[in-house]
Coordinates of C-alpha atoms and ligand atoms in Angstrom, one line a residue:
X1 CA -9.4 -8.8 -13.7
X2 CA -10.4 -7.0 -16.4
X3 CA -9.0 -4.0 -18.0
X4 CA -12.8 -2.8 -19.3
X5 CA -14.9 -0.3 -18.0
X6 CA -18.3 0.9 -18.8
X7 CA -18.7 4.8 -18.6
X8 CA -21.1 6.6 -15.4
X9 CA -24.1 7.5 -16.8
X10 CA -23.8 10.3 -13.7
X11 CA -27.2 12.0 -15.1
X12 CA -29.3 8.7 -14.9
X13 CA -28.5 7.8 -11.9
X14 CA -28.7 11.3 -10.0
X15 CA -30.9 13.5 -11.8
X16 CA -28.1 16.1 -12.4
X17 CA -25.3 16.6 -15.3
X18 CA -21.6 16.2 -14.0
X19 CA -19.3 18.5 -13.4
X20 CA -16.1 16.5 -13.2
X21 CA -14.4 13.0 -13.5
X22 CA -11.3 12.1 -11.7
X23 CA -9.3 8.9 -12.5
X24 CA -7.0 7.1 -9.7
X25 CA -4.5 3.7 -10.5
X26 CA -3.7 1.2 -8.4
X27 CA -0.2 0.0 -8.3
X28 CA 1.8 -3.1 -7.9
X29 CA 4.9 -2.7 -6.2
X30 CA 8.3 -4.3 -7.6
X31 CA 10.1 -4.8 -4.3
X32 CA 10.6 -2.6 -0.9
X33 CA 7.4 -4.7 1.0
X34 CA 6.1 -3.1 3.8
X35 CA 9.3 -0.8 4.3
X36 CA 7.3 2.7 4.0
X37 CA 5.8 2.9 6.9
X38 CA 9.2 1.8 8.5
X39 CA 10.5 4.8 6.8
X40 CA 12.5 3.0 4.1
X41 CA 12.2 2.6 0.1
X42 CA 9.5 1.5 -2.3
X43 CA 9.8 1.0 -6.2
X44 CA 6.5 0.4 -7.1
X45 CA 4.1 1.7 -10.5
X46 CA 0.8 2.7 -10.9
X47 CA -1.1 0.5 -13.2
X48 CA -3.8 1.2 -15.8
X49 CA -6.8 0.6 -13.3
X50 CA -8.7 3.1 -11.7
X51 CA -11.3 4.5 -9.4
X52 CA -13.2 6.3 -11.2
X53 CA -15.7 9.2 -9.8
X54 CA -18.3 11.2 -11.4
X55 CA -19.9 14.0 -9.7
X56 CA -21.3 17.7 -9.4
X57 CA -20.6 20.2 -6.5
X58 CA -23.6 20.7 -4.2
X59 CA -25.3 24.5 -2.7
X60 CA -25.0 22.7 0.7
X61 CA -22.8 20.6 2.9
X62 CA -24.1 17.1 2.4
X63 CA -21.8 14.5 0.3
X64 CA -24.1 11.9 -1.8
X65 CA -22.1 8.9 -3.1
X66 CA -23.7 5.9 -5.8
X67 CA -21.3 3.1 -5.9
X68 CA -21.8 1.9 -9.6
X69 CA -20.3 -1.6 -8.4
X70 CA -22.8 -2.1 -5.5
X71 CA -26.1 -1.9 -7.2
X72 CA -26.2 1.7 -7.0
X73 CA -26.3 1.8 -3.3
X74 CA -26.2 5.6 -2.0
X75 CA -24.9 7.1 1.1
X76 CA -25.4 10.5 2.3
X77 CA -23.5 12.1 4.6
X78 CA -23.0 15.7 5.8
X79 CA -19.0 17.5 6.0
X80 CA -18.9 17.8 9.6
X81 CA -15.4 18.4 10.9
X82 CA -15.6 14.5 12.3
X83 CA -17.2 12.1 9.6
X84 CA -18.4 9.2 11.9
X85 CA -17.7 6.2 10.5
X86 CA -19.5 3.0 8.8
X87 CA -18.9 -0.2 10.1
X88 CA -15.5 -1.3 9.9
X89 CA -15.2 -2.6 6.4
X90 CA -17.9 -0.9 4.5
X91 CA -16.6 1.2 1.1
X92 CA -17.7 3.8 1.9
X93 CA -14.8 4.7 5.0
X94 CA -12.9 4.6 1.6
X95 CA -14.5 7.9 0.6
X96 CA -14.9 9.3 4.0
X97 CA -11.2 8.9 4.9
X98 CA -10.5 11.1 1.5
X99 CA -12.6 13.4 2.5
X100 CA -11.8 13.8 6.3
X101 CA -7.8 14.2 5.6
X102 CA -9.1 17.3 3.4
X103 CA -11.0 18.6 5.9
X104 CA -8.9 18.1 9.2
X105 CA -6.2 20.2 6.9
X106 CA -9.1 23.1 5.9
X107 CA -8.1 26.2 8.0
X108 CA -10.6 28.5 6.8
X109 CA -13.9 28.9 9.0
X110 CA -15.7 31.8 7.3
X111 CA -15.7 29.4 4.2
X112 CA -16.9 25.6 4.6
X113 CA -16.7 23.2 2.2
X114 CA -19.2 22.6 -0.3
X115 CA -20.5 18.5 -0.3
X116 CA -21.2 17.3 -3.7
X117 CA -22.9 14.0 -5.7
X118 CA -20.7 11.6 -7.0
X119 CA -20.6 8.2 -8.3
X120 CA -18.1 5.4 -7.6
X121 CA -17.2 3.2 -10.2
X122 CA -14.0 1.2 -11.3
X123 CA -11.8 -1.9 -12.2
X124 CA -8.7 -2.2 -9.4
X125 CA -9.8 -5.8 -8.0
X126 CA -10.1 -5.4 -4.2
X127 CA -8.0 -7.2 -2.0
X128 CA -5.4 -8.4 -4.0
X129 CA -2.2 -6.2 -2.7
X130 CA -3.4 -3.7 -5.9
X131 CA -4.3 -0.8 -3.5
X132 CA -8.1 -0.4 -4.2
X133 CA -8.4 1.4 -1.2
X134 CA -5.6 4.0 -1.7
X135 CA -7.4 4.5 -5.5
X136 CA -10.6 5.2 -3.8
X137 CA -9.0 7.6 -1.3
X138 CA -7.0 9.2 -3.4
X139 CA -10.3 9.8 -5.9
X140 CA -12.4 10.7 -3.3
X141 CA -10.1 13.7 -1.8
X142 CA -9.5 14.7 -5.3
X143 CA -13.4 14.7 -6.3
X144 CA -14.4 16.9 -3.0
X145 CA -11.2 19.1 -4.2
X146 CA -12.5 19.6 -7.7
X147 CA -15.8 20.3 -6.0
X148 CA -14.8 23.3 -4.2
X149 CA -12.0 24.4 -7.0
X150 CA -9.8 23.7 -4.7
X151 CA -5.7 23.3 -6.2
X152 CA -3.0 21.3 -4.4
X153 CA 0.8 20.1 -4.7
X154 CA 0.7 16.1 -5.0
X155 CA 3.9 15.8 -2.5
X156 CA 1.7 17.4 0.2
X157 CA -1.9 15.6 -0.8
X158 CA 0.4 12.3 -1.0
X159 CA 1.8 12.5 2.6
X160 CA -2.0 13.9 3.6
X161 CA -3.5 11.1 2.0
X162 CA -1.5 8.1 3.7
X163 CA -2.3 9.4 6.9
X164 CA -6.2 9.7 5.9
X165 CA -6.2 6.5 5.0
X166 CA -5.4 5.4 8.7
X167 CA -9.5 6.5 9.5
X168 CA -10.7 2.7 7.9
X169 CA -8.4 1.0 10.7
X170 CA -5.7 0.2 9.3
X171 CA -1.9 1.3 9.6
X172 CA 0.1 1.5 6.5
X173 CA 2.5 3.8 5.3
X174 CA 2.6 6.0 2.2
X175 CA 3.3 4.1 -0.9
X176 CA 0.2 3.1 -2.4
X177 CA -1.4 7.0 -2.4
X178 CA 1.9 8.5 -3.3
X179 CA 2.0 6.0 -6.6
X180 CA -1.4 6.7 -7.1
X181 CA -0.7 10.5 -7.5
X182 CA 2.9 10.6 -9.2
X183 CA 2.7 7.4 -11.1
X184 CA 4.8 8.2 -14.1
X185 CA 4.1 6.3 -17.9
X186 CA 6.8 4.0 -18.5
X187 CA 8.4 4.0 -15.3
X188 CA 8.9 2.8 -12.1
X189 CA 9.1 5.0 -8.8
X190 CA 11.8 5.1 -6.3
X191 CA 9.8 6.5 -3.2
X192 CA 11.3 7.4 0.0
X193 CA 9.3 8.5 3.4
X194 CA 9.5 11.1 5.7
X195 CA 9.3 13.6 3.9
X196 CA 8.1 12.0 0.3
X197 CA 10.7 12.1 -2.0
X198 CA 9.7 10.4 -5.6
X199 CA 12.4 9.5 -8.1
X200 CA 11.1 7.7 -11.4
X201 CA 13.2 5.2 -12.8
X202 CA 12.3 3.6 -16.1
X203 CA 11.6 0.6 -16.8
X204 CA 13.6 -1.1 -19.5
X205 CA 12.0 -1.6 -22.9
X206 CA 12.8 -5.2 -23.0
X207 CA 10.5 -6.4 -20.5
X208 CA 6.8 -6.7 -19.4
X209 CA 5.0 -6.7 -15.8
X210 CA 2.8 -9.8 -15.3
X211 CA 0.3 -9.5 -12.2
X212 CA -0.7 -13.0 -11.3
X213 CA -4.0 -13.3 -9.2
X214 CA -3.3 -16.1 -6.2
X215 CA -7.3 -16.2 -6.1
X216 CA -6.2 -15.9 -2.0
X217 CA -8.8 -12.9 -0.9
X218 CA -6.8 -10.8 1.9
X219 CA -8.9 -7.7 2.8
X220 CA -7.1 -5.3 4.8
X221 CA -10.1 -4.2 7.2
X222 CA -11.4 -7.4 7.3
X223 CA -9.7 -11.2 7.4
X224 CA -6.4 -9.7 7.2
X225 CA -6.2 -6.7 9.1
X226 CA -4.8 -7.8 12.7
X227 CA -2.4 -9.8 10.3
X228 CA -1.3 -6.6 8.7
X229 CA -1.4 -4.8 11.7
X230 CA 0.6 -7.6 13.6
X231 CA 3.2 -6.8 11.3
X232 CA 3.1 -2.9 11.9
X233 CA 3.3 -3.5 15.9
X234 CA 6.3 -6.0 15.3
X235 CA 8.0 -3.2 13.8
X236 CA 7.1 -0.6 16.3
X237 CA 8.6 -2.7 19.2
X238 CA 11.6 -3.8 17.2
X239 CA 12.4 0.0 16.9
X240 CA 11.7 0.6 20.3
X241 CA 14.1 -2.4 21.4
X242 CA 16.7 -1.2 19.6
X243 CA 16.5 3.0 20.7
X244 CA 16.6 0.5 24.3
X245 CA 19.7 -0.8 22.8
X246 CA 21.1 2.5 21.6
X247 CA 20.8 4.1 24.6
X248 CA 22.7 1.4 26.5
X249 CA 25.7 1.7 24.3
X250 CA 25.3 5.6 25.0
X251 CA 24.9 6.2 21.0
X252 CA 22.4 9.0 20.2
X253 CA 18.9 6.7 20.4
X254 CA 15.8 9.6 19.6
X255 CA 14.6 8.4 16.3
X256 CA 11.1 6.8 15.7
X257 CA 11.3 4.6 12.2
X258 CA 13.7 2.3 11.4
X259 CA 14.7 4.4 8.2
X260 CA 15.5 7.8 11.0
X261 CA 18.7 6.0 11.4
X262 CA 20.0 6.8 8.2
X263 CA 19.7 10.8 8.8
X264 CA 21.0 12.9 11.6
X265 CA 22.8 12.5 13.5
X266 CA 23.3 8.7 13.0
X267 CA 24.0 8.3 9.2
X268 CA 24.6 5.1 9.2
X269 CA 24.4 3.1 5.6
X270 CA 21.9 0.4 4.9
X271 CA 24.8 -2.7 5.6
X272 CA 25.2 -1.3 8.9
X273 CA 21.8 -0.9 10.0
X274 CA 21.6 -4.8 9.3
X275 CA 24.5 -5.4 11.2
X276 CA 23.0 -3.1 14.1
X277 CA 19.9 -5.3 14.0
X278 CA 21.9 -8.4 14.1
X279 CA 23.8 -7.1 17.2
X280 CA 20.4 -5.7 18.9
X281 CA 17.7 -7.9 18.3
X282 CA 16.6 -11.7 19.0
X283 CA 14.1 -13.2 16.0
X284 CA 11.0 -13.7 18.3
X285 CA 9.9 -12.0 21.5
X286 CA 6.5 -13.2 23.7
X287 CA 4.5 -10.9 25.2
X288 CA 6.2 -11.4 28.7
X289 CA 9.7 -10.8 27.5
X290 CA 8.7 -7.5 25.4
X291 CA 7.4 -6.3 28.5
X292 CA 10.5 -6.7 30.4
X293 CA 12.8 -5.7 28.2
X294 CA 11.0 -2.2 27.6
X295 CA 9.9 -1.9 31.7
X296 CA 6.2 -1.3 31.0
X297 CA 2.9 -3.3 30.4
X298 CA 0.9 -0.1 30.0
X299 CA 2.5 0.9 26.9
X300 CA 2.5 -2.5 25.2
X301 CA -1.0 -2.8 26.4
X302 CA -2.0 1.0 24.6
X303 CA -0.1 0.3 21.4
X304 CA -1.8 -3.1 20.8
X305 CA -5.4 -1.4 21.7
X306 CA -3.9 1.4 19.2
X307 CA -3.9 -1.2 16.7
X308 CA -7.4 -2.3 17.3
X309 CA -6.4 -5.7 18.6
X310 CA -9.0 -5.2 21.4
X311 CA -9.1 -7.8 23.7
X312 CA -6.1 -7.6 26.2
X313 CA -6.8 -10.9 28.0
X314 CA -5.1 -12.5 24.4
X315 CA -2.4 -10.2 24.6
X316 CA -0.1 -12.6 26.8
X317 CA 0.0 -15.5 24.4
X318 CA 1.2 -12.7 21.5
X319 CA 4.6 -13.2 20.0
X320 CA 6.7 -10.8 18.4
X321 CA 9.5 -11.4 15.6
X322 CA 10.9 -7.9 15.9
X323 CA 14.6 -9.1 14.5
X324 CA 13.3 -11.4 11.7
X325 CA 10.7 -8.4 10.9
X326 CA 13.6 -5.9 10.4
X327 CA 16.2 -8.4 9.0
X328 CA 13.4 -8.4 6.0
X329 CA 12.7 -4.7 6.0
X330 CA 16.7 -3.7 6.0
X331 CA 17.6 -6.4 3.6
X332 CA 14.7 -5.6 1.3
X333 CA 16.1 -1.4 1.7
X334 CA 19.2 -2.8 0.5
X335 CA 17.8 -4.7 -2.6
X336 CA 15.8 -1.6 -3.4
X337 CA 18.9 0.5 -3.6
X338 CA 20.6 -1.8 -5.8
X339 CA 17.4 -1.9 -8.4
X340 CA 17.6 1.5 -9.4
X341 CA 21.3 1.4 -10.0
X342 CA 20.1 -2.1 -12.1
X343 CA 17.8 -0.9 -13.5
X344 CA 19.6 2.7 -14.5
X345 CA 21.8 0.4 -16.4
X346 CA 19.0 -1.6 -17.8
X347 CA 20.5 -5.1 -16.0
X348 CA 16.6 -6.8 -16.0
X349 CA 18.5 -10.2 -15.3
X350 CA 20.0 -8.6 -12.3
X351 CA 17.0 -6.7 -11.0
X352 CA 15.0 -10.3 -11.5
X353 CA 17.3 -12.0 -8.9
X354 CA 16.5 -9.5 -6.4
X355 CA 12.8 -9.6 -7.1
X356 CA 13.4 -13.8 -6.1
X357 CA 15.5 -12.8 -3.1
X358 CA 12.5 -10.2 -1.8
X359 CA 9.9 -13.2 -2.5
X360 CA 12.0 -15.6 -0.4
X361 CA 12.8 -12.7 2.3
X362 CA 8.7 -11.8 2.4
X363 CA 8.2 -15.7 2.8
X364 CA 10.9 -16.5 5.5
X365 CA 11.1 -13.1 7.5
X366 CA 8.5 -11.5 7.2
X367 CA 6.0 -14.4 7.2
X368 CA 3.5 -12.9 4.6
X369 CA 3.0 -15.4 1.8
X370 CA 1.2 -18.5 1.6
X371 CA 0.9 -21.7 0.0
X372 CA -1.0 -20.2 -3.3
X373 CA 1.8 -17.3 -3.8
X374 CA 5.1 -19.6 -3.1
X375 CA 3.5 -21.6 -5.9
X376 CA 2.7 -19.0 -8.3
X377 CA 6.5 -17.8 -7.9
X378 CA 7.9 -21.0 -8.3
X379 CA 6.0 -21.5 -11.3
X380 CA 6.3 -18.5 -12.7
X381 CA 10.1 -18.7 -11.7
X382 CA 10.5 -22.0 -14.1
X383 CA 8.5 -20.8 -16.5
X384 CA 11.2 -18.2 -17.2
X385 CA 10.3 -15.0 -15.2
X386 CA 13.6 -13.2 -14.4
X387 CA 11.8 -12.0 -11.0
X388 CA 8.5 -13.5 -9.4
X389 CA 7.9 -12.2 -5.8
X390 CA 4.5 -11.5 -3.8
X391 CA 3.3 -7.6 -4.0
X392 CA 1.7 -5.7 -1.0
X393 CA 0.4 -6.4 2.0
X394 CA 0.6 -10.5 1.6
X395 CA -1.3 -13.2 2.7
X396 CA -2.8 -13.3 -0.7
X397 CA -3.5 -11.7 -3.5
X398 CA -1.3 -11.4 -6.7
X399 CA 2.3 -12.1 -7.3
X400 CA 4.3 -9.9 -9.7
X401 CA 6.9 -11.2 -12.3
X402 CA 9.2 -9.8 -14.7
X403 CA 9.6 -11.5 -18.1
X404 CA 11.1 -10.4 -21.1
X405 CA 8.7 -9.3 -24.1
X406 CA 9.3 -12.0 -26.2
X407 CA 8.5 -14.9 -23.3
X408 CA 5.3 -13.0 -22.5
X409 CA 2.7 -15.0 -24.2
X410 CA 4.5 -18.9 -23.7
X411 CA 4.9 -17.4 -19.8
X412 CA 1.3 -16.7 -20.1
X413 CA 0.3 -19.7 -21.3
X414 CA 2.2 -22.1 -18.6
X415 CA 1.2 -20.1 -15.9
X416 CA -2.4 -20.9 -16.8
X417 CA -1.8 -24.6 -17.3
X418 CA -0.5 -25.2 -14.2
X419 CA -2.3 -22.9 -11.8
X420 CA -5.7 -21.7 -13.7
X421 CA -6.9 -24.0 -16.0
X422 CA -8.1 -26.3 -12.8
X423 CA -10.2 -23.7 -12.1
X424 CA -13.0 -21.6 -12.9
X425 CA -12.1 -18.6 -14.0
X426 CA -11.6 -16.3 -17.3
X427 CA -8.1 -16.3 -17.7
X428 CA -8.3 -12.4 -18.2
X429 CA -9.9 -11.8 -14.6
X430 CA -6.6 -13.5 -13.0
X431 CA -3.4 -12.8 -15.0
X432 CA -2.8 -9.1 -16.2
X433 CA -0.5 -7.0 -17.7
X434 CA 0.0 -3.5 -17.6
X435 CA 2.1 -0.9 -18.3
X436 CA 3.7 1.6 -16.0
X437 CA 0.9 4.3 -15.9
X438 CA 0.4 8.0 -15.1
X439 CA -1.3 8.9 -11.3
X440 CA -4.3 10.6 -10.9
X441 CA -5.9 12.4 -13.3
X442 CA -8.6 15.0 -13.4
X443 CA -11.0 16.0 -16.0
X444 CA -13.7 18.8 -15.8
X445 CA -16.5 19.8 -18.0
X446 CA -18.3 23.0 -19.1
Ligands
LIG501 P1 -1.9 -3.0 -0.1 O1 -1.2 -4.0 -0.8 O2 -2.6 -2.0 -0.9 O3 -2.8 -3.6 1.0 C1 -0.4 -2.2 2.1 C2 -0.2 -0.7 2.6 C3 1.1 -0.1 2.0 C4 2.3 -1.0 2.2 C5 2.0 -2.4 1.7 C6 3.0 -3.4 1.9 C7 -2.1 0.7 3.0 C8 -3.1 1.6 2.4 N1 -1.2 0.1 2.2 O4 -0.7 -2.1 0.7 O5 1.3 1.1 2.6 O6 2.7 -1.1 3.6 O7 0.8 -3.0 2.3 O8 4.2 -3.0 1.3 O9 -2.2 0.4 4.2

C-alpha cells in the first residue's frame, strides 16, 4: 500500500479541461464488526486514501468514466432512471451504484440530470476490509452532484449512499460510506444506524493506528461475497427467531434489526439483549430446523435467492449459527460502548484489551478470520500492540493494531520479520499508518 498518488492529467486523457475533483477515504474500523447493518455501533476512521475523480459536466445525459488504474479503460453509459448493470464484479457497478442512489432520489422530471466525463483514479487497496468500494461510491455520487451543482446534507447522502451500494450485490450496512463522508481529523467516529447518528471521539495523542496487510485477497462481489452474505442471512433469521420467540412470551416482538430492541417500546440495555439471545437462540440451525421453527420454506427459500445464493437445490445442506452470530454482534455493541467512555478518558491500555476481545469474538463467533489474520494479531499482540483485531468484512485483508508512539517503529520492524520479510513485497505496500482523516472532500475550478 502506498500512500503516493500521481495527479489526473483529466485533459490528456479526454480532450476537455476539468471542472472538478472530489476526494473520498477509506476507513479502517476499530471495533463494532459487522454490527451496522444489524442496527448497532461502529467506531471506525477514515484514513488518508482516496478515490479520487476528475471530471467535467456534459450538454447531454451520457456519463463517460476513464479508470486511471485500468489502463484507461472507458465506459459510457447513459442516466436512465435504471442503470443496467456490468457483470457482477466489474468497477464500474462502483460508479453506477453512486450514481443510481442519486437518481432513484431525483424528484424533478422537467429537469434531468446532466451526465458528465470523469476519470477514476486512487490508492485505497481493494479487498482488504479498507472500503474501496464505499470510496468509489461515495466519489462517484458526489462527482455526478458537483456536475449538476447540486448541494446536499452528508447525514442524508450517508444513509442514501449505503443503500446504493446494495446495486453491486452485496448487503452491508452503512458504516463504510458514512466514515467516508463525516471522517473527522484526529478522531475516531462513534456511528449509530437507523437513523445515522455520528459522534467523533478522539483519538488519544499517545498512540498510532497500524493497518497490517494479511496479503489474504477477499473481494466482496467476488470470492467472498456468499461468505459475506452468509453472514447477513444468519443475522436475518436470528432476528426473525427471536421476534418468534418474543411473541411467544407475549412481549411486544415488531422490530426488524437486532439494534430496534433498544428503542421503543422495548428499551432494553445492551447486557440484556445478550441475555435475551442466550435465552432465545441455539448456536447453529440447518436448513430443515430454520424452516420449522419459522413454519415456512417459501420465505427462507426468497431471502436466500434475495441474497443471490441462487441455486436452491444447495439450500438444504445450509447451516445457520444465528446465536453464535448475535452473541458476537451484542458483545462486540457492548465493547463499543465501553471504547468511547475509554477512550473519552484517554485509557488506550483499556480500549487495547477490547480491540483483543473483538478479534477473538470475530474469530470464534462470528467465524470471519483465518489462519493469515489470527497470526498477524498474535504477532502483533507480542510485539507490544495494546489492541490487534481483524477490520471489516474478514476473511482476509488487514488487521488493525493500536501501539503507542514510541513502539511504532520496533512494532514495525517485528511485524515484518516475522510475517513479511519471507515474502515478496515492499514493506510499504503491506503495513501502513495513517492518521484519523477528514471524509470527502470537494474541489472545483474556474
Ligand atoms: P468492507 O470491509 O469495506 O468490506 C463491509 C461492509 C460494512 C460492514 C463491514 C463489516 C459494505 C459496503 N461494507 O465492509 O458495511 O458490514 O463489512 O463490519 O458492504
Amino acid at each position: 500500500m502506498s500512500q503516493n498518488r500521481k495527479e489526473i492529467d483529466f485533459h490528456s486523457i479526454t480532450g476537455f479541461a476539468e471542472e472538478f475533483t472530489v476526494r473520498s477515504p477509506g476507513r479502517v474500523n476499530l471495533l463494532g464488526e459487522h454490527t451496522d447493518y444489524n442496527g448497532l455501533p461502529v467506531l471506525p476512521m477514515a484514513i488518508d486514501f482516496h478515490a479520487t475523480i476528475t471530471g467535467r459536466s456534459r450538454p447531454d445525459r451520457q456519463v463517460r468514466v476513464w479508470a486511471d488504474q485500468f489502463d484507461h479503460e472507458m465506459v459510457e453509459f447513459s442516466l436512465d432512471s435504471t442503470i443496467p448493470k456490468h457483470p457482477q464484479g466489474h468497477w464500474i457497478n462502483y460508479v453506477k451504484a453512486g450514481m443510481q442512489g442519486i437518481l432513484d432520489e431525483q424528484t424533478d422530471a422537467t429537469n434531468p440530470l446532466r451526465g458528465c466525463d470523469l476519470v477514476v483514479a486512487g490508492n485505497v487497496p481493494q479487498g482488504v476490509g479498507l472500503s474501496s468500494s464505499s470510496a468509489l461510491v461515495v466519489a462517484s455520487a458526489l462527482a455526478l452532484l458537483q456536475a449538476n451543482q447540486i448541494s446536499f446534507d452528508r447525514i442524508a447522502l450517508a444513509e442514501r449512499m449505503a443503500a446504493a451500494e446494495h446495486y453491486v450485490g452485496t448487503r452491508g450496512g452503512g458504516m463504510d460510506q458514512a466514515t467516508c463522508l463525516l471522517g473527522k481529523k484526529g478522531h475516531l467516529l462513534n456511528i449509530d444506524f437507523f437513523p445515522l447518528r455520528v459522534n467523533p471521539v478522539r483519538l488519544p495523542d499517545s498512540v498510532t493506528v497500524v493497518i497490517c496487510d494479511s496479503l489474504v485477497r477477499a473481494r466482496k462481489t467476488e470470492n467472498a461475497l456468499q461468505a459475506y452474505n452468509l453472514r447477513a442471512v444468519e443475522c436475518r433469521f436470528a432476528a426473525m427467531l427471536l421476534k418468534k420467540y418474543l411473541e411467544h412470551h407475549q412481549r411486544p416482538s415488531n422490530f426488524q434489526r437486532l439494534g430496534d430492541l433498544t428503542g421503543e417500546p422495548w428499551h432494553y440495555t445492551y447486557t440484556e439483549i445478550e441475555t435475551l439471545i442466550r435465552e432465545a437462540l441455539a448456536d447453529e440451525y440447518e436448513y430443515e430446523t430454520i424452516c420449522a421453527e419459522l413454519k415456512t420454506i417459501e420465505k427462507i427459500n426468497a431471502i436466500l435467492d434475495d441474497y443471490s445464493f441462487n441455486n436452491t437445490a444447495e439450500y438444504g445442506k445450509m447451516v445457520f449459527a444465528c446465536g453464535k452470530r448475535f452473541r458476537h454482534i451484542i458483545t462486540d455493541s457492548i465493547r463499543v460502548e465501553r471504547s468511547v467512555e475509554l477512550l473519552e478518558k484517554k485509557d488506550v491500555e483499556a480500549f487495547g484489551r477490547l480491540m483483543n476481545e473483538g478479534h477473538a469474538s470475530a474469530r470464534d463467533d462470528f467465524e470471519i478470520s483465518c489462519p493469515e489474520l489470527n497470526r498477524l494479531v498474535e504477532s502483533a499482540q507480542e510485539f507490544g500492540a495494546l489492541g490487534s483485531r481483524l477490520t471489516g468484512a474478514g476473511f482476509g485483508g488487514c488487521t488493525v493494531n493500536l501501539v503507542y508512539n514510541r513502539n511504532v517503529d520496533g512494532f514495525m520492524k517485528k511485524m515484518d520479520g516475522a510475517f513479511y520479510s519471507q515474502k515478496k513485497v515492499r514493506i510499504e505496500d503491506v503495513m501502513f499508518i495513517s492518521e484519523p482523516a477528514n471524509g470527502a472532500e470537494i474541489r472545483s475550478f474556474p
